[in-house]
CSV table of C-alpha atoms in Angstrom, one decimal:
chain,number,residue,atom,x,y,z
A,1,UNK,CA,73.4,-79.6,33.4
A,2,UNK,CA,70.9,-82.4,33.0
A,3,UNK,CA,70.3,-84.3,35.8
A,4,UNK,CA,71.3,-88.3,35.7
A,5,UNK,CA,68.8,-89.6,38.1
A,6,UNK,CA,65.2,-89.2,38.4
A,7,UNK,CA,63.1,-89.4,41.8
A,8,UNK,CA,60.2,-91.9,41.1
A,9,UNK,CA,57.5,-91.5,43.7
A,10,UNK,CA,54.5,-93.9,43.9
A,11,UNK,CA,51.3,-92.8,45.3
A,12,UNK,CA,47.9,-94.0,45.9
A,13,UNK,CA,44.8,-92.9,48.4
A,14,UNK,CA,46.4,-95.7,50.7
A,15,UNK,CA,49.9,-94.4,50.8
A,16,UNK,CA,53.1,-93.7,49.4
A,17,UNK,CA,53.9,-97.1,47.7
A,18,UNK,CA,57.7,-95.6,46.5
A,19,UNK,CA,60.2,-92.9,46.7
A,20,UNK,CA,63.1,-93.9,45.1
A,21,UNK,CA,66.2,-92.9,42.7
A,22,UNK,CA,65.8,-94.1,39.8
A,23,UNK,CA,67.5,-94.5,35.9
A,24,UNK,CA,64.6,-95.2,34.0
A,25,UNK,CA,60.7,-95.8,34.4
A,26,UNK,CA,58.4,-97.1,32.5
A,27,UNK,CA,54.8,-96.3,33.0
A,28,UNK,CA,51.4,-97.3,31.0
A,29,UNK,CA,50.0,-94.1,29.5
A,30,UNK,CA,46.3,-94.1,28.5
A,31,UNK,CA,47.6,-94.1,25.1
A,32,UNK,CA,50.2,-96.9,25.9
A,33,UNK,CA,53.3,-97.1,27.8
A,34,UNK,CA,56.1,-94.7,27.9
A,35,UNK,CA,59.3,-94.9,28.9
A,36,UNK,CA,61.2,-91.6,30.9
A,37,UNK,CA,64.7,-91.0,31.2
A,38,UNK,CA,66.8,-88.1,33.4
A,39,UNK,CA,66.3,-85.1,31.8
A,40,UNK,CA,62.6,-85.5,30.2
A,41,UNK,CA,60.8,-82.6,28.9
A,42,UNK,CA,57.7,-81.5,31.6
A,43,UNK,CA,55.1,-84.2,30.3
A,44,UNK,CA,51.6,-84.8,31.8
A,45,UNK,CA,49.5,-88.5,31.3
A,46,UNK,CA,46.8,-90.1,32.2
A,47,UNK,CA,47.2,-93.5,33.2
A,48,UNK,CA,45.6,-96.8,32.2
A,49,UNK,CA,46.3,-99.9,33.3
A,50,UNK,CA,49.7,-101.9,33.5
A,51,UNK,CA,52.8,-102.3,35.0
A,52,UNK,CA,55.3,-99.2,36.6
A,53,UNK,CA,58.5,-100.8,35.6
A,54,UNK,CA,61.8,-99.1,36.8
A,55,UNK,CA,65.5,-99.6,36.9
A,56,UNK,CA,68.1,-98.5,39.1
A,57,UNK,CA,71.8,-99.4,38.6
A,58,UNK,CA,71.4,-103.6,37.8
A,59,UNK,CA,68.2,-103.6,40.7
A,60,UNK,CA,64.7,-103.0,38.5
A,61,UNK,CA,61.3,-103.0,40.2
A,62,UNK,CA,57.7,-103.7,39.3
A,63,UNK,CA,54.7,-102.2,40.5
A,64,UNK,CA,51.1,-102.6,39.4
A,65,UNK,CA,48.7,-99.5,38.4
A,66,UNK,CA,45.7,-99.3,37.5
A,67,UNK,CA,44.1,-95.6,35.9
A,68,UNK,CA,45.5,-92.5,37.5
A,69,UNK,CA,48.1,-89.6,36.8
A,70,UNK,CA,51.5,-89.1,35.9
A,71,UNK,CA,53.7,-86.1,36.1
A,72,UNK,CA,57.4,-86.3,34.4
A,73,UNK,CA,59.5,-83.6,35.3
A,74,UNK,CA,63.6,-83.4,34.4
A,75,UNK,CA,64.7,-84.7,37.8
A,76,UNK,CA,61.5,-86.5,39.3
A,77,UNK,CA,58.6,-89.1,38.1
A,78,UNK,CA,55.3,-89.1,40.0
A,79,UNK,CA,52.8,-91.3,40.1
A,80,UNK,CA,49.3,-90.6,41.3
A,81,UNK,CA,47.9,-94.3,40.8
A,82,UNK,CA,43.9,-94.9,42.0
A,83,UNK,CA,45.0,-98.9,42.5
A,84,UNK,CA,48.4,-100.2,42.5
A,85,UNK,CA,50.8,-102.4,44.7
A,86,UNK,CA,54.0,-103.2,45.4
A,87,UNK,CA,55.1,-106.9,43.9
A,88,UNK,CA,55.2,-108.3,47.4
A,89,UNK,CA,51.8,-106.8,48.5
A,90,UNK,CA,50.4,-109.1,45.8
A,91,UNK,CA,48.1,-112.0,46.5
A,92,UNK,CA,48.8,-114.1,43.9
A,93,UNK,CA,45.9,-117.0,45.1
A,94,UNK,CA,43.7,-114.1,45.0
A,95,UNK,CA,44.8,-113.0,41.6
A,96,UNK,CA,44.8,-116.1,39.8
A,97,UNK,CA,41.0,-117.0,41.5
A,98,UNK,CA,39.9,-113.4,39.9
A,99,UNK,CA,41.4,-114.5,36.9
A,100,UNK,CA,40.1,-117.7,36.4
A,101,UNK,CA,36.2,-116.2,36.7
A,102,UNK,CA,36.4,-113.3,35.2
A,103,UNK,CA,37.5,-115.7,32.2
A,104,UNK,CA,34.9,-117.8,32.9
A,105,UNK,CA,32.4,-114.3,33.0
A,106,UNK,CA,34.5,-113.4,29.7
A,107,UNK,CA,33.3,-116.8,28.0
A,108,UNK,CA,29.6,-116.8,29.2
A,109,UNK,CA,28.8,-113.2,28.2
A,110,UNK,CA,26.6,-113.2,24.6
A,111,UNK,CA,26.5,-109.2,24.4
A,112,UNK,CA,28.1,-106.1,25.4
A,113,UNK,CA,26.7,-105.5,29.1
A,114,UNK,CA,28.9,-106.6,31.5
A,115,UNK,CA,31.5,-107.1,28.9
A,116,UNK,CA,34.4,-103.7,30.4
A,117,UNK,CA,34.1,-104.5,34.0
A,118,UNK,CA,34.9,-108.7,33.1
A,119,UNK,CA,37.0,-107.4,30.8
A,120,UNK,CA,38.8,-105.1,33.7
A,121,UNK,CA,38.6,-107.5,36.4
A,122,UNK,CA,40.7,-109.9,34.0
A,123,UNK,CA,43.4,-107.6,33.2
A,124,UNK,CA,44.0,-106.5,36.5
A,125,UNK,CA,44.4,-110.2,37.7
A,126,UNK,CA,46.6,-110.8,34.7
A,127,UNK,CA,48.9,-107.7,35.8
A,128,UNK,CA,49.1,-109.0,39.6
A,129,UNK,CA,50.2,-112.2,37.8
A,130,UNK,CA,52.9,-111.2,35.9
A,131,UNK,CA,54.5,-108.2,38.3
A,132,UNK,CA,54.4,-111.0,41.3
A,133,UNK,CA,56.5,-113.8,38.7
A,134,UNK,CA,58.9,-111.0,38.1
A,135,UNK,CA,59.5,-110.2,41.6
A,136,UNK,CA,60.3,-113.9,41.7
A,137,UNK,CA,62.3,-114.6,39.0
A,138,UNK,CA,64.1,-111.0,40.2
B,1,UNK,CA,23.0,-99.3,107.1
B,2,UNK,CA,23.8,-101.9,104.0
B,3,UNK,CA,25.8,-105.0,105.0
B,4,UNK,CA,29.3,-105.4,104.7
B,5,UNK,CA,28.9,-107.3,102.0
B,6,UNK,CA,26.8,-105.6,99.5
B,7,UNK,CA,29.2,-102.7,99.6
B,8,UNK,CA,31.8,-105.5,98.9
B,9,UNK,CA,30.1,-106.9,95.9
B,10,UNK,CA,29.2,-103.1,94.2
B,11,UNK,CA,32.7,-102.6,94.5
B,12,UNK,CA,33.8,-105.9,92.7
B,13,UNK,CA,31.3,-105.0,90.3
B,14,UNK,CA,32.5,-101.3,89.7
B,15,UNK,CA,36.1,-102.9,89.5
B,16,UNK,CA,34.8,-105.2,86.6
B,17,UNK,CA,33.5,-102.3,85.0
B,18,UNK,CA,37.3,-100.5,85.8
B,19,UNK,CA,38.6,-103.4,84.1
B,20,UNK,CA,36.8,-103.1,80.5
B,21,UNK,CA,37.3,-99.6,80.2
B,22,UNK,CA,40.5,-99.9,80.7
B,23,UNK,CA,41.0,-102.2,78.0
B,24,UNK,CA,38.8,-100.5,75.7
B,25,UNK,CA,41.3,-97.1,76.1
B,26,UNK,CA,43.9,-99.5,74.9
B,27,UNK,CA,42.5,-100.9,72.0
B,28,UNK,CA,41.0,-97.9,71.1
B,29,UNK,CA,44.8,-95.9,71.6
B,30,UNK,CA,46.2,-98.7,69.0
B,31,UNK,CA,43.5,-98.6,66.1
B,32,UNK,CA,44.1,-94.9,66.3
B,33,UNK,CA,47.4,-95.4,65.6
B,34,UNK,CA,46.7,-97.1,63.0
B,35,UNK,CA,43.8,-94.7,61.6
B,36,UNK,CA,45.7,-91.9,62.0
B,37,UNK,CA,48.8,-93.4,60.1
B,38,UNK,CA,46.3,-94.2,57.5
B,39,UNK,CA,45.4,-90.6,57.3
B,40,UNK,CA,49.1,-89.4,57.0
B,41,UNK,CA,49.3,-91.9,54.1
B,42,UNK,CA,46.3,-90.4,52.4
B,43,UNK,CA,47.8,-86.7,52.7
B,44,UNK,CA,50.8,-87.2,50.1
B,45,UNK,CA,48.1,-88.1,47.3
B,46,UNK,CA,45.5,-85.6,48.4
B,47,UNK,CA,48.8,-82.6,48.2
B,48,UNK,CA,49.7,-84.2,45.0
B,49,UNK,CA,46.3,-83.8,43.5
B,50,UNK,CA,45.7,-80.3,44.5
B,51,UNK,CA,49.0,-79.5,42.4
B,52,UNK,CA,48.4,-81.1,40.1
B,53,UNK,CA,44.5,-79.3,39.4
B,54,UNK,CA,46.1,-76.0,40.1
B,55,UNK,CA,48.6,-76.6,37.4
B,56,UNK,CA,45.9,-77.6,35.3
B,57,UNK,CA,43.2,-75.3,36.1
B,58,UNK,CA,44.8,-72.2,34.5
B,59,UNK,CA,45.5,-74.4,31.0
B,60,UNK,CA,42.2,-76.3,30.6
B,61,UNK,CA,38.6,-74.3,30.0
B,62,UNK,CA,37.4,-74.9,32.8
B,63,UNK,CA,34.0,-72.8,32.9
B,64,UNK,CA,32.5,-75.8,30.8
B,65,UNK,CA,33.0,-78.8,33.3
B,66,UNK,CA,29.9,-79.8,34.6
B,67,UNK,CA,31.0,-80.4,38.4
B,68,UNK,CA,31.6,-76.7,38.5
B,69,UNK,CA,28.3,-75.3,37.7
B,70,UNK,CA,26.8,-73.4,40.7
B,71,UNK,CA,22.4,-73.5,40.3
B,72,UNK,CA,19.9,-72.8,42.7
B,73,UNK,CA,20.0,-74.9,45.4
B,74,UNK,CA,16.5,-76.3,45.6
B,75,UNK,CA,17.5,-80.4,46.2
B,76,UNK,CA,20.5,-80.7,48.3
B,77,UNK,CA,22.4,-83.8,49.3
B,78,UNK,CA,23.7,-84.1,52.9
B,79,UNK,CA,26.4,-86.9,53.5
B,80,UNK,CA,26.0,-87.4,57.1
B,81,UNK,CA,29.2,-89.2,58.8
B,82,UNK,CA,29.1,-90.9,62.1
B,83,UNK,CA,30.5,-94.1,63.7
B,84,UNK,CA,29.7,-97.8,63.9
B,85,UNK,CA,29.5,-98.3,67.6
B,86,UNK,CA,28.9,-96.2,70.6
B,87,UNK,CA,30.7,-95.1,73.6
B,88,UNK,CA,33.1,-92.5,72.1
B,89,UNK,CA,31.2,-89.8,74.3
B,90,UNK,CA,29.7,-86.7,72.5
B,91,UNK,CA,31.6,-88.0,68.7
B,92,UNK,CA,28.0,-89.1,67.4
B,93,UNK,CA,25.6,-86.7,69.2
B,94,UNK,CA,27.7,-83.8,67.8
B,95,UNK,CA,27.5,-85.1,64.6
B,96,UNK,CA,23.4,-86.3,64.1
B,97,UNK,CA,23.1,-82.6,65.8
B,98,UNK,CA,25.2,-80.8,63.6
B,99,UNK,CA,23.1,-82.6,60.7
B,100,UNK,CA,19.6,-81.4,62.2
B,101,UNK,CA,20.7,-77.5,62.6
B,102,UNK,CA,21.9,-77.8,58.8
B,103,UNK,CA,18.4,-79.3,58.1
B,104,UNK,CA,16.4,-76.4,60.2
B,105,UNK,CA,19.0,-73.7,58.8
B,106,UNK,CA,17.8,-70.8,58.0
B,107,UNK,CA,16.4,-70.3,54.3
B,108,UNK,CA,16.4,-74.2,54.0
B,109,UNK,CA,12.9,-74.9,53.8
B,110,UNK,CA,12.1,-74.0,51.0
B,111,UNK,CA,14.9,-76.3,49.7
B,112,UNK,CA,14.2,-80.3,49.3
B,113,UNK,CA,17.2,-82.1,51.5
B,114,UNK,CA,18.3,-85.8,51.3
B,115,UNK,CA,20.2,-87.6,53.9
B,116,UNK,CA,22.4,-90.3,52.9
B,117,UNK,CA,24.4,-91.3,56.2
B,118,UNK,CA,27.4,-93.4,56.8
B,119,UNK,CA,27.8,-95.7,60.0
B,120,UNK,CA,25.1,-97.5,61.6
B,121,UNK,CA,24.6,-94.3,64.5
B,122,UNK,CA,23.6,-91.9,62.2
B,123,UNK,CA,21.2,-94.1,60.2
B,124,UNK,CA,19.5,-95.5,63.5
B,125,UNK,CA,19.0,-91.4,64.5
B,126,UNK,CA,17.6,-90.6,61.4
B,127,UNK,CA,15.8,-93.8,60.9
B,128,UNK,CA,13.8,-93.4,64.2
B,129,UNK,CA,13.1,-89.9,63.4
B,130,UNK,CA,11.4,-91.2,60.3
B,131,UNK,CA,13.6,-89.4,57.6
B,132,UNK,CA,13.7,-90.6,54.3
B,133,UNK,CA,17.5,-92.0,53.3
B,134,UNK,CA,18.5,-91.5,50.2
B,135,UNK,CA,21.4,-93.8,50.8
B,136,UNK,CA,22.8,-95.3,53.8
B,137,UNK,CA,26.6,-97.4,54.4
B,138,UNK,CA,27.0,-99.6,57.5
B,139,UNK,CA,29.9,-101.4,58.6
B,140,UNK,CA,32.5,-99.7,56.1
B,141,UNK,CA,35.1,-98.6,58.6
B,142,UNK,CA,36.2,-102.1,59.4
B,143,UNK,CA,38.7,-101.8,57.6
B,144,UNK,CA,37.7,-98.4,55.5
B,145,UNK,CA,38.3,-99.2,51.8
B,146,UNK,CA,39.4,-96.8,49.2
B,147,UNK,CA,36.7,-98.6,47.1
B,148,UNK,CA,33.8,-97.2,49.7
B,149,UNK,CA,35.0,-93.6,49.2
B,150,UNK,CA,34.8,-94.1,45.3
B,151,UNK,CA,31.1,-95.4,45.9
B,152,UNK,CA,30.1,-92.7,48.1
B,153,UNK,CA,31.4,-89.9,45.5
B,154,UNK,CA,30.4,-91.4,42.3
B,155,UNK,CA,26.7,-91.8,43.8
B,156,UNK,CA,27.1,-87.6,44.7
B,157,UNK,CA,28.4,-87.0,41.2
B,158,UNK,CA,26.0,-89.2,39.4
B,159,UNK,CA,23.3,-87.4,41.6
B,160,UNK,CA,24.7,-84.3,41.0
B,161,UNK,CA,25.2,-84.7,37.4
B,162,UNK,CA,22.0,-85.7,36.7
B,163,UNK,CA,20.0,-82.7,38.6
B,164,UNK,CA,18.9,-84.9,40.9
B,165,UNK,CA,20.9,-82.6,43.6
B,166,UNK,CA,22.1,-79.0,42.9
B,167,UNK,CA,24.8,-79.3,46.0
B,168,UNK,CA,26.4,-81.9,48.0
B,169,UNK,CA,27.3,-81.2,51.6
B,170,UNK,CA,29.1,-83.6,53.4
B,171,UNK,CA,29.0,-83.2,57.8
B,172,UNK,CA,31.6,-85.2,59.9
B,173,UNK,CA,34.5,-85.3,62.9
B,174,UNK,CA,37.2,-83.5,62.1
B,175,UNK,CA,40.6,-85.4,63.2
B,176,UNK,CA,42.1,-82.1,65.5
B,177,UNK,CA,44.3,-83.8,67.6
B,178,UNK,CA,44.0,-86.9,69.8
B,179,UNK,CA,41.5,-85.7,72.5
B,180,UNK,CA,40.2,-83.2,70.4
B,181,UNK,CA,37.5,-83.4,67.1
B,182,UNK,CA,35.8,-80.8,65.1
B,183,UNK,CA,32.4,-81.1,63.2
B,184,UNK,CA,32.9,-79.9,59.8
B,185,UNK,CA,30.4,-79.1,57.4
B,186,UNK,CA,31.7,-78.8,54.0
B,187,UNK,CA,30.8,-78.6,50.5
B,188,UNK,CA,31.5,-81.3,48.2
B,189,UNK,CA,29.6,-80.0,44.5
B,190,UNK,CA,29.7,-78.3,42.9
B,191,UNK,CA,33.9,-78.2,43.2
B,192,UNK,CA,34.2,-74.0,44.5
B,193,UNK,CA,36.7,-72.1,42.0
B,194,UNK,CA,38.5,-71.1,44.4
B,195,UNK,CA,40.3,-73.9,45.7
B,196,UNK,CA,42.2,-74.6,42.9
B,197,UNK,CA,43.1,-70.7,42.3
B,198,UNK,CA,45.5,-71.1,39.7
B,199,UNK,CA,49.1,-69.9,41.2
B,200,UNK,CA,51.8,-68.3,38.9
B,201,UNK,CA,51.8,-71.1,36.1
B,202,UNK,CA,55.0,-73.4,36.5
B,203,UNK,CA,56.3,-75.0,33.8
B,204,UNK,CA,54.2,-75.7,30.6
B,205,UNK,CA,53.8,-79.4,30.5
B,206,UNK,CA,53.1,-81.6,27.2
B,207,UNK,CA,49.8,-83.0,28.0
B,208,UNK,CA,48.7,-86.8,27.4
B,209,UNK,CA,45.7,-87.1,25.6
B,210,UNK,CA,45.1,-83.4,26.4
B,211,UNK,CA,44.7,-81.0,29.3
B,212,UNK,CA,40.7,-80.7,28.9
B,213,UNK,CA,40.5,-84.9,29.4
B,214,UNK,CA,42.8,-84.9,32.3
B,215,UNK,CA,40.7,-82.6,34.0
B,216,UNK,CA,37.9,-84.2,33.2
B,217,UNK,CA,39.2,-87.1,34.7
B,218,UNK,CA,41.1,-85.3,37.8
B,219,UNK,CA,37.3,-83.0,38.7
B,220,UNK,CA,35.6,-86.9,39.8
B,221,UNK,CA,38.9,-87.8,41.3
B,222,UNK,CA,39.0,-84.6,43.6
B,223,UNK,CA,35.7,-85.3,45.2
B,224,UNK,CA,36.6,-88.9,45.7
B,225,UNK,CA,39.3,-88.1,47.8
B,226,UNK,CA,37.5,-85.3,49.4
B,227,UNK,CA,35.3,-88.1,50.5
B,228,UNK,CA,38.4,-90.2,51.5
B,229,UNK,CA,39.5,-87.8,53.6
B,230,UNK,CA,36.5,-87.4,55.2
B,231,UNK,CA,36.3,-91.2,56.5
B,232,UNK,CA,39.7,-91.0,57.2
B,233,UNK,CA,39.1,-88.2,59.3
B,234,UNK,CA,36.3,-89.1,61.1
B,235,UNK,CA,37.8,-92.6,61.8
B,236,UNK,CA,40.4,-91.1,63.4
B,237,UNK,CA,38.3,-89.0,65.7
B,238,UNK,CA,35.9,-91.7,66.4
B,239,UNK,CA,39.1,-93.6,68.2
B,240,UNK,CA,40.3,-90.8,69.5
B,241,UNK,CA,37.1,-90.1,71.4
B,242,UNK,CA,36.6,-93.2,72.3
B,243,UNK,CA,40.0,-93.2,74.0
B,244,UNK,CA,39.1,-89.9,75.8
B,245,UNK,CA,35.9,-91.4,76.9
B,246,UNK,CA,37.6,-94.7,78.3
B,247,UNK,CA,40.0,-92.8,80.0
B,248,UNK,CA,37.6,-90.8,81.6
B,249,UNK,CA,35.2,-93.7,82.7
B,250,UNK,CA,38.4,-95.5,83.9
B,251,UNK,CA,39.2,-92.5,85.9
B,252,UNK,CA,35.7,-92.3,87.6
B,253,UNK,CA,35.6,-95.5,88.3
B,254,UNK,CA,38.9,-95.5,90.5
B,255,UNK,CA,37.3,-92.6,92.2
B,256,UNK,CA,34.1,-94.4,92.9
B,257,UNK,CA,35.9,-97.5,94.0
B,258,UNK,CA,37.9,-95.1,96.6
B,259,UNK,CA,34.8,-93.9,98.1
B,260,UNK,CA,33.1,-96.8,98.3
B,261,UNK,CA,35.7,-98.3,100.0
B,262,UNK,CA,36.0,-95.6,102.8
B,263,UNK,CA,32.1,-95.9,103.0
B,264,UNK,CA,32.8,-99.7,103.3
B,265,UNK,CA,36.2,-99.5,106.1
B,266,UNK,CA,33.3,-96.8,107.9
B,267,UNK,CA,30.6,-99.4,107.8
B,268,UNK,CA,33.1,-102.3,109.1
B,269,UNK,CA,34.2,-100.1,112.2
B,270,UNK,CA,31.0,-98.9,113.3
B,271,UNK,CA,29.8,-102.8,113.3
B,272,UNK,CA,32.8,-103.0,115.3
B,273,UNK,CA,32.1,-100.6,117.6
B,274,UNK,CA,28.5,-101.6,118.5
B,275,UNK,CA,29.9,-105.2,118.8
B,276,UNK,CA,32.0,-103.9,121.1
B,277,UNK,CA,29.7,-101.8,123.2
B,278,UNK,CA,27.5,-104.7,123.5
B,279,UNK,CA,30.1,-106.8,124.7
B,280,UNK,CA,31.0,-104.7,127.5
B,281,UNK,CA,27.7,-103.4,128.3
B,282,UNK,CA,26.5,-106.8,128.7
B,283,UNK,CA,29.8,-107.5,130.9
B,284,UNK,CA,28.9,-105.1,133.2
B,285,UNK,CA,25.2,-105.5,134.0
């Protein structure tokens, strides 16, 4: 019997950020994004950075996370994230200010030092950005 | 005799005192709450992780990683943990003491030790005692950031690494219960074997890129949170002690207010009984 639900738990070193039943998840592998259903073979990733995306029954959810683990097993998802918050956690002022100079960093830079962490800081703001406009337009 | 009125005014004074420390247990019993709820939040990750390397460990090679080597210890890195502020009784002394018998243990001169310390008590003891820091962090437990643990560690492993240091020791207040804290001494790198003794294998996973990266990536991790834990820990003591020392100064201070004022209501009467005696010897003459 396969199982038709899957446990998704969402932790970082500041807490549990989720533990809920789930249908689906979507979380962004180091090699790119992958999407679990019930019933997934054991599966092991490292994370990079992007969005935890997960639907249960006509409700989905957004969560940010940035580098960590993943474990997939039939009947559970869990999520060991190093950074990562909950939609409503999200300072979007914040966000969009971090945004707005790492670009700014982006433009200025003429070589290569400097270039991951700018390049980081914008992403990051770019994925608080877009997981707080979901929540909204959820 | 002391007037009336001194007594008076030592008591106000002691009251005062009664008053702050009171105050202090209070704050002190609510940012525990909070530090220790912060440490219970920390624990599902921490369990998580040690699964996770256990399931890993008996996949990956692991005799090649360099956080696992064990060398001669000849430079060694002591992370020395205290507190901010003061008047948590016996939380810091313990601690800068602990630190000095590691430093005079036995076998350990030979061997070149670094401080780095964490909390503006332990860098003012060492600082007056002239040691060389290799590092020092003030002012990071208000609020504690996962971001300060991360520094901490990656500065270790970078050291570490690099052969800078051949171990990394880390010394702070173990979180035992509310009234009660232990000084720990433990051993950060290299990573002992043993923790992550690899159980009866569980389910073979598919692994994403591969099972030597994610170890690679999970070894740096580990110590991170090892540090993590640490400041958690010793955050949580620090309020607890404080709270235990509050309470205690609050209680002595109700004591010395009682006998004070029986000393006073003694000094009162005997006035009034030599008014009195004066009164009626002067009647009768």
């Amino acid at each position: 019997m396969l199982p038709d639900k899957l446990l998704l738990e969402v932790v970082t070193p500041e807490g549990l950020l989720l533990r809920e039943e789930v249908d689906t998840v979507q979380a962004p592998g180091e090699l790119g994004y992958f999407g679990v259903l019930p019933g997934h073979r054991p599966f092991f990733s490292a994370l990079g950075m992007g969005e935890i995306s997960y639907k249960a029954g006509k409700q989905s959810g957004h969560l940010t996370c940035f580098w960590g683990f993943c474990e997939v097993l039939p009947d559970r998802v869990s999520i060991l994230a190093e950074v990562g918050e909950r939609a409503e956690d999200i300072d979007v002022a914040r966000a969009e200010k971090d945004r707005h100079s790492a670009a700014e960093r982006l433009k200025a830079l003429r070589d290569e030092a400097g270039f991951k962490e700018a390049q980081a800081t914008y992403m990051k703001a770019v994925t608080r950005l877009s997981v707080a406009r979901k929540r909204r337009e959820a | 005799m002391p007037a009336l009125i001194d007594i008076r005014r030592r008591i106000r004074s002691v009251k005062n005192t009664q008053q702050i420390t009171k105050a202090m247990k209070m704050v002190s019993a609510a940012k525990l709450r909070r530090a220790q709820e912060a440490m219970f939040a920390a624990r599902p990750y921490a369990r998580r992780m040690m699964q996770v390397l256990n399931s890993l460990a008996s996949r990956a090679s692991t005799e090649a990683h360099p956080l696992l080597v064990e060398r001669e210890q000849k430079d060694v890195l002591l992370i020395v943990v205290t507190s901010d502020k003061g008047l948590c009784g016996g939380f810091n002394a313990n601690i800068t003491r602990a630190a000095l018998r590691f430093l005079q243990e036995e076998g350990r001169e030979s061997q070149n030790v670094q401080l780095e310390v964490i909390g503006r008590k332990a860098r003012d003891f060492f600082r007056r005692r002239q040691w060389p820091l290799h590092g020092e962090h003030v002012g990071v437990f208000q609020p504690l950031r996962y971001e300060t643990a991360k520094t901490i560690a990656h500065r270790a492993i970078e050291g570490f690494t690099s052969g800078r240091f051949d171990a990394v020791y880390v010394v702070f207040n173990e979180f035992k219960s509310v009234i009660a804290q232990r000084v720990a001494v433990e051993r950060l790198l290299p990573i002992a074997r043993e923790e992550f003794a690899p159980e009866n294998p569980p389910v073979e996973h598919l692994y994403e890129p591969d099972a030597q990266r994610i170890f690679d990536q999970i070894l740096p991790r580990h110590v991170e949170v090892q540090v993590w834990q640490a400041l958690l820990e010793s955050a949580a003591a620090e309020h607890g002690a404080r709270m235990a020392a509050m309470d205690a100064a609050t209680n002595n201070a109700g004591e010395m207010i009682d006998s004070l004022t029986l000393y006073m209501n003694k000094v009162r009467q005997a006035a009034i009984t030599k008014e009195i005696i004066e009164v009626v010897s002067g009647a009768s003459s």
